[in-house]
Structures are given as C-alpha cells and as structure tokens.
CSV table of C-alpha atoms in Angstrom, one decimal:
chain,number,residue,atom,x,y,z
A,1,MET,CA,72.6,-112.5,-101.0
A,2,GLU,CA,72.1,-109.4,-107.4
A,3,GLN,CA,64.5,-112.2,-111.0
A,4,GLY,CA,60.7,-120.4,-108.9
A,5,SER,CA,58.4,-121.5,-107.3
A,6,THR,CA,58.5,-122.6,-103.5
A,7,ARG,CA,55.0,-121.2,-103.4
A,8,GLY,CA,53.7,-124.8,-102.5
A,9,ARG,CA,55.4,-127.8,-100.0
A,10,THR,CA,58.9,-129.4,-101.0
A,11,THR,CA,59.0,-132.6,-101.6
A,12,GLY,CA,62.8,-133.1,-102.9
A,13,ARG,CA,65.4,-131.4,-103.0
A,14,PRO,CA,65.0,-127.9,-105.7
A,15,ASP,CA,66.1,-127.7,-108.5
A,16,PRO,CA,68.0,-124.6,-108.4
A,17,ALA,CA,66.9,-122.8,-111.9
A,18,ALA,CA,63.1,-122.9,-111.3
A,19,TYR,CA,63.8,-120.5,-108.4
A,20,GLY,CA,65.2,-118.0,-111.3
A,21,ASP,CA,64.4,-116.5,-114.6
A,22,PRO,CA,64.7,-118.2,-117.2
A,23,ALA,CA,68.2,-118.8,-119.3
A,24,PRO,CA,68.5,-115.8,-122.0
A,25,ALA,CA,68.5,-117.3,-125.4
A,26,ARG,CA,69.4,-116.7,-128.8
A,27,VAL,CA,66.0,-115.9,-130.1
A,28,PRO,CA,64.9,-118.2,-133.2
A,29,GLU,CA,65.2,-115.9,-136.3
A,30,GLN,CA,61.8,-117.0,-138.0
A,31,THR,CA,60.3,-116.1,-134.6
A,32,ALA,CA,62.0,-113.0,-134.2
A,33,ARG,CA,60.6,-112.2,-137.2
A,34,GLY,CA,56.7,-113.3,-136.7
A,35,GLU,CA,57.0,-115.6,-139.3
A,36,HIS,CA,53.7,-118.0,-139.9
A,37,THR,CA,55.6,-122.0,-140.2
A,38,HIS,CA,52.5,-123.0,-141.6
A,39,SER,CA,52.3,-126.4,-139.5
A,40,GLU,CA,48.9,-126.5,-138.0
A,41,PRO,CA,46.1,-124.1,-138.1
A,42,PRO,CA,45.4,-121.2,-135.3
A,43,ALA,CA,44.0,-123.1,-132.5
A,44,PRO,CA,40.1,-121.9,-132.1
A,45,GLY,CA,39.5,-118.7,-129.8
A,46,LEU,CA,43.0,-118.5,-129.3
A,47,GLY,CA,43.8,-115.3,-132.1
A,48,GLU,CA,46.7,-115.4,-134.5
A,49,PRO,CA,49.8,-117.9,-133.6
A,50,ARG,CA,52.2,-114.4,-134.1
A,51,ALA,CA,50.8,-112.7,-130.9
A,52,VAL,CA,52.1,-115.7,-128.9
A,53,ARG,CA,55.2,-115.9,-130.3
A,54,ARG,CA,55.7,-112.0,-130.4
A,55,HIS,CA,54.9,-112.3,-125.8
A,56,SER,CA,57.5,-114.5,-126.1
A,57,VAL,CA,60.4,-113.1,-128.0
A,58,ARG,CA,59.5,-110.4,-125.9
A,59,GLY,CA,60.4,-112.4,-122.8
A,60,GLN,CA,63.6,-113.5,-124.2
A,61,ILE,CA,64.7,-109.9,-124.9
A,62,LEU,CA,63.9,-108.4,-122.1
A,63,GLN,CA,65.3,-111.2,-120.3
A,64,ALA,CA,68.9,-111.1,-122.2
A,65,LEU,CA,68.8,-107.5,-121.8
A,66,ARG,CA,68.1,-108.0,-117.8
A,67,THR,CA,71.7,-110.3,-118.6
A,68,ALA,CA,73.8,-107.6,-120.2
A,69,LEU,CA,72.8,-104.8,-117.5
A,70,VAL,CA,73.4,-107.2,-114.4
A,71,GLY,CA,76.7,-108.1,-116.3
A,72,GLY,CA,77.7,-104.9,-116.6
A,73,GLU,CA,77.2,-104.7,-120.8
A,74,LEU,CA,74.9,-102.0,-120.5
A,75,VAL,CA,77.0,-99.1,-119.4
A,76,PRO,CA,75.7,-97.1,-116.6
A,77,GLY,CA,74.9,-93.3,-118.4
A,78,GLU,CA,75.2,-94.8,-122.0
A,79,VAL,CA,72.1,-94.1,-124.0
A,80,TYR,CA,71.0,-97.0,-126.7
A,81,SER,CA,68.7,-97.5,-129.3
A,82,ALA,CA,66.2,-100.2,-129.3
A,83,PRO,CA,66.9,-100.8,-133.7
A,84,ALA,CA,70.2,-101.1,-132.6
A,85,LEU,CA,69.5,-103.4,-129.5
A,86,GLY,CA,67.8,-105.5,-132.0
A,87,GLU,CA,70.4,-106.1,-134.6
A,88,ARG,CA,72.6,-107.0,-132.2
A,89,PHE,CA,69.8,-109.8,-130.1
A,90,GLY,CA,68.6,-110.8,-134.4
A,91,VAL,CA,64.7,-109.0,-133.4
A,92,SER,CA,63.2,-105.7,-134.9
A,93,ALA,CA,62.8,-102.9,-132.9
A,94,THR,CA,59.6,-103.8,-131.3
A,95,PRO,CA,60.8,-106.4,-129.1
A,96,VAL,CA,63.7,-104.4,-128.0
A,97,ARG,CA,61.3,-101.3,-126.7
A,98,GLU,CA,58.6,-102.9,-125.1
A,99,ALA,CA,61.3,-104.9,-123.3
A,100,MET,CA,63.0,-101.5,-122.6
A,101,GLN,CA,60.0,-99.7,-121.2
A,102,GLN,CA,59.2,-102.7,-118.2
A,103,LEU,CA,63.2,-101.6,-117.7
A,104,ALA,CA,62.1,-98.3,-117.4
A,105,THR,CA,58.9,-99.3,-114.5
A,106,GLU,CA,62.1,-101.4,-113.0
A,107,GLY,CA,63.9,-98.4,-112.6
A,108,ALA,CA,66.6,-99.8,-114.9
A,109,VAL,CA,67.0,-97.8,-117.3
A,110,GLU,CA,65.3,-94.5,-118.3
A,111,VAL,CA,63.7,-93.1,-121.8
A,112,VAL,CA,65.5,-90.9,-123.2
A,113,PRO,CA,63.1,-89.2,-126.1
A,114,ASN,CA,64.1,-89.7,-130.2
A,115,ARG,CA,67.2,-91.3,-128.9
A,116,GLY,CA,66.2,-94.8,-127.2
A,117,PHE,CA,67.0,-95.3,-123.2
A,118,ARG,CA,69.5,-94.3,-120.8
A,119,VAL,CA,71.4,-97.2,-118.2
A,120,THR,CA,70.0,-96.3,-114.8
A,121,GLU,CA,73.3,-94.6,-113.1
A,122,ARG,CA,72.7,-95.8,-108.9
A,123,THR,CA,74.0,-93.4,-106.7
A,124,PRO,CA,75.8,-94.9,-102.8
A,125,ARG,CA,73.0,-93.3,-101.6
A,126,GLU,CA,70.7,-94.5,-103.6
A,127,LEU,CA,72.2,-98.5,-102.6
A,128,ALA,CA,71.7,-97.2,-99.3
A,129,GLU,CA,68.0,-97.1,-99.1
A,130,LEU,CA,67.6,-99.8,-100.8
A,131,ALA,CA,69.8,-101.9,-99.0
A,132,GLU,CA,68.1,-100.3,-95.9
A,133,VAL,CA,64.7,-101.3,-97.1
A,134,ARG,CA,65.4,-105.0,-97.7
A,135,ALA,CA,66.8,-105.3,-94.1
A,136,LEU,CA,63.9,-103.5,-93.0
A,137,ILE,CA,61.5,-106.1,-94.9
A,138,GLU,CA,63.9,-109.6,-94.7
A,139,VAL,CA,65.1,-109.6,-91.7
A,140,PRO,CA,61.9,-109.5,-89.2
A,141,VAL,CA,60.6,-112.3,-91.6
A,142,MET,CA,63.3,-114.8,-92.0
A,143,LEU,CA,63.2,-114.1,-88.0
A,144,ARG,CA,60.0,-114.8,-87.4
A,145,LEU,CA,60.4,-118.6,-90.2
A,146,ALA,CA,63.4,-118.6,-87.7
A,147,ARG,CA,61.3,-119.6,-84.8
A,148,THR,CA,58.5,-121.6,-86.7
A,149,VAL,CA,60.7,-123.3,-90.3
A,150,PRO,CA,61.7,-127.5,-89.2
A,151,ALA,CA,65.1,-127.9,-90.2
A,152,GLU,CA,64.5,-130.1,-92.9
A,153,ARG,CA,63.1,-127.8,-94.4
A,154,TRP,CA,65.7,-125.5,-94.3
A,155,ALA,CA,68.3,-127.7,-95.8
A,156,GLU,CA,66.2,-128.7,-98.5
A,157,LEU,CA,67.9,-125.2,-99.8
A,158,ARG,CA,70.9,-125.6,-99.6
A,159,PRO,CA,71.6,-126.5,-102.9
A,160,LEU,CA,70.3,-122.8,-103.9
A,161,ALA,CA,72.8,-121.5,-101.8
A,162,GLU,CA,76.1,-123.8,-103.1
A,163,ALA,CA,74.5,-122.6,-107.1
A,164,THR,CA,75.3,-118.7,-105.5
A,165,GLY,CA,78.7,-119.9,-104.3
A,166,ALA,CA,79.4,-121.8,-107.9
A,167,ALA,CA,78.5,-118.6,-109.9
A,168,ALA,CA,80.8,-116.4,-108.0
A,169,ALA,CA,83.5,-118.6,-108.2
A,170,ARG,CA,83.2,-118.6,-111.7
A,171,GLY,CA,83.0,-114.9,-111.7
A,172,ASP,CA,79.9,-115.5,-113.6
A,173,ARG,CA,78.1,-112.4,-112.4
A,174,ALA,CA,74.7,-112.2,-114.6
A,175,HIS,CA,74.2,-115.9,-113.0
A,176,TYR,CA,75.0,-115.4,-109.4
A,177,ALA,CA,72.2,-112.3,-110.0
A,178,GLU,CA,69.5,-114.5,-110.3
A,179,SER,CA,70.4,-117.3,-107.8
A,180,ASP,CA,71.4,-114.6,-105.2
A,181,ARG,CA,67.6,-114.0,-106.2
A,182,ALA,CA,66.6,-117.4,-106.1
A,183,PHE,CA,67.3,-118.2,-103.2
A,184,HIS,CA,66.5,-115.1,-101.0
A,185,ARG,CA,63.3,-115.8,-102.7
A,186,ALA,CA,62.9,-119.8,-101.7
A,187,VAL,CA,63.6,-118.1,-98.1
A,188,LEU,CA,60.5,-116.1,-98.0
A,189,ALA,CA,58.4,-117.7,-99.5
A,190,LEU,CA,58.2,-119.9,-97.0
A,191,ALA,CA,56.5,-117.2,-95.3
A,192,GLY,CA,53.1,-118.0,-97.8
A,193,ASN,CA,53.5,-113.8,-98.5
A,194,GLU,CA,53.1,-113.5,-101.9
A,195,GLN,CA,52.6,-110.1,-101.7
A,196,LEU,CA,56.1,-110.5,-99.7
A,197,LEU,CA,57.9,-112.2,-102.2
A,198,ALA,CA,56.7,-109.5,-105.3
A,199,VAL,CA,57.9,-106.4,-103.3
A,200,ALA,CA,61.0,-108.0,-102.1
A,201,ASP,CA,61.7,-109.8,-105.9
A,202,ASP,CA,61.1,-105.7,-107.2
A,203,LEU,CA,63.2,-104.3,-104.4
A,204,HIS,CA,66.2,-107.3,-105.0
A,205,ARG,CA,66.3,-106.5,-108.7
A,206,ARG,CA,66.4,-102.8,-108.3
A,207,SER,CA,69.9,-103.0,-105.8
A,208,GLN,CA,71.1,-105.8,-108.3
A,209,TRP,CA,72.1,-103.8,-111.4
A,210,PRO,CA,73.6,-101.6,-113.3
A,211,LEU,CA,76.3,-102.7,-111.5
A,212,VAL,CA,78.5,-99.9,-110.7
A,213,SER,CA,82.4,-101.8,-109.7
A,214,ALA,CA,84.2,-103.3,-112.2
A,215,PRO,CA,84.4,-107.0,-112.4
A,216,ALA,CA,88.0,-107.1,-111.0
A,217,THR,CA,87.5,-105.7,-108.0
A,218,ARG,CA,83.6,-107.8,-107.5
A,219,HIS,CA,85.0,-111.5,-107.6
A,220,GLY,CA,86.6,-111.7,-104.1
A,221,GLU,CA,83.4,-109.9,-102.6
A,222,LEU,CA,80.6,-112.6,-104.7
A,223,VAL,CA,82.5,-115.1,-102.6
A,224,ALA,CA,82.0,-113.6,-99.7
A,225,ASP,CA,78.9,-112.6,-100.1
A,226,ALA,CA,77.8,-116.6,-101.1
A,227,ALA,CA,79.4,-117.6,-98.3
A,228,GLU,CA,76.8,-115.6,-96.5
A,229,HIS,CA,74.3,-117.5,-97.2
A,230,THR,CA,75.1,-120.9,-96.5
A,231,ALA,CA,76.5,-119.4,-93.3
A,232,LEU,CA,72.5,-118.3,-92.9
A,233,LEU,CA,71.0,-121.8,-93.4
A,234,ASP,CA,73.7,-122.8,-90.5
A,235,ALA,CA,72.1,-120.3,-88.7
A,236,LEU,CA,68.6,-120.5,-89.4
A,237,ILE,CA,68.3,-124.1,-89.0
A,238,ALA,CA,70.2,-123.8,-85.7
A,239,GLN,CA,67.3,-121.2,-84.7
A,240,ASP,CA,70.4,-118.3,-83.7
A,241,LEU,CA,67.8,-115.5,-84.1
A,242,ALA,CA,71.0,-113.4,-83.1
A,243,VAL,CA,73.3,-114.8,-85.9
A,244,VAL,CA,70.4,-114.2,-88.1
A,245,SER,CA,69.7,-111.0,-87.7
A,246,ALA,CA,73.6,-110.3,-88.0
A,247,LEU,CA,74.2,-112.2,-91.5
A,248,VAL,CA,71.2,-110.5,-93.3
A,249,ARG,CA,71.8,-106.9,-92.2
A,250,GLU,CA,75.6,-107.2,-93.6
A,251,HIS,CA,74.2,-108.6,-96.6
A,252,PHE,CA,72.7,-105.9,-97.6
A,253,THR,CA,75.0,-103.6,-96.7
A,254,GLY,CA,78.1,-105.9,-98.2
A,255,ALA,CA,75.9,-105.7,-101.5
A,256,GLN,CA,76.4,-102.2,-102.1
A,257,HIS,CA,79.4,-101.5,-102.8
C-alpha cells in the first residue's frame, strides 16, 4: 500500500499531497549555484542566505533522486557519479553528493570509493524480510486502531486511497510510491506514536526501491495494490479484524513482486 501529517486531529478532507514528499522541481539556476540576489540584507542572527539555499537545493535533489530511484531511472547495480548527476540536474556535485550520502544511510545506494554511488540491488530474500517486519509492526497497530477509531475518521482518509488508485491507473510508479507511503503514514498516525511513524516510514522506503521488475510487468500489480487501500478502509470502518489482518499481510506480500 512504494516518503504530511495526521499528527493532529483532522478537521476536514485531507489533501493527499500533504502526506507525501513534495513533488520534485528543477532547481533554479541562480539558487543551484548558491548566488546572492542582494535584494535584501541577511536577517540578523540567521547567517548567510547561501546556507539556507544550499539546504533547500540538497532537499530538492534528494527528492529528485528518490523519484528517479522509485521510477527506475537509476538502475540497480549501476554506478553514478555526483558530477554527472549534478550536470543532469543543473547543480554542482556538492548537493548531489550530500543527497547521495543520505540515500546511502537509507540503504538505497552504496558508496563506491573514487567512482560514486552504486544503486542497491534488492534480493527476493531482502524484500521478504522487509515485508515480514512491516507486517509485524503494522498489523497489530491497525487491529488496535480498528477497535477504537470511529468510522468518520477512516472516511477522511479515502482521498489518500483514491490518490494511490489514480497513480496506479496512470502507471506512475514514482507518484504511486509517494501516495502509498502517505496512505500508510496517515493510518499509522492515528496511533499517536511518533517513533512508530519514523520506523514504519523508513521500512516502507526501503521496501520500495529500487524496483526490481520492469514497468510493463508492474502496472497490473500497482492497480491491484491500490484497490487494497480502499478495501482496507472499508474493513477498518466495519471493524472486520480478520479482513484487516488478511489484507495488510497480503498487501505486503504482493509488494515484493
């Protein structure tokens, strides 16, 4: 069910984009170079504007790289250099290198000394292990929530489930990954446990990239996975614990393929 917040109480229909990562955008040339506009003086106590821009550039590059990984543009087993990727994104190698280091800590790539970064190749065993750990964490939480969360709260999450369906129908794996994580995060956020959210989100990311099968063989599976989100909401609303458990376990198992 392929990284916004429901940490507070929801008062209306949620915005699907609020639960996922911001959409990648090309970094403005002037910002990417770390140039000053001199339109206004630096704010007292905030340091140089360049430091703020650099952090922003790094974040944008990180999101762009995550999208490329999930979408299959960065191929498992291939080595990519920071200067080459920087040229692709129109930035220097520094923010790319920093973003790649973050991805290395998340297990998406590994450092190749003097060459760059190799995209990690997931084995079936690794994917199965990730699915098992996710089920161990999320199934009991969802069963507990099914007993206590009122139906109207679950209904508020339906736009997030619909967003996964729309992305799957387009065959857009990158946006499906974002909306899938957003849906799971919104569900688990109802437990009110920030540590749970952090651990579950990290496991979810690791299970999403790199995708090991070709896009043409994944479209039907994406559509089927997306349909499970709606079915899960229906089961949660009905407090059908057996169906909730079966759907979540099946969802994680299907995500391995």
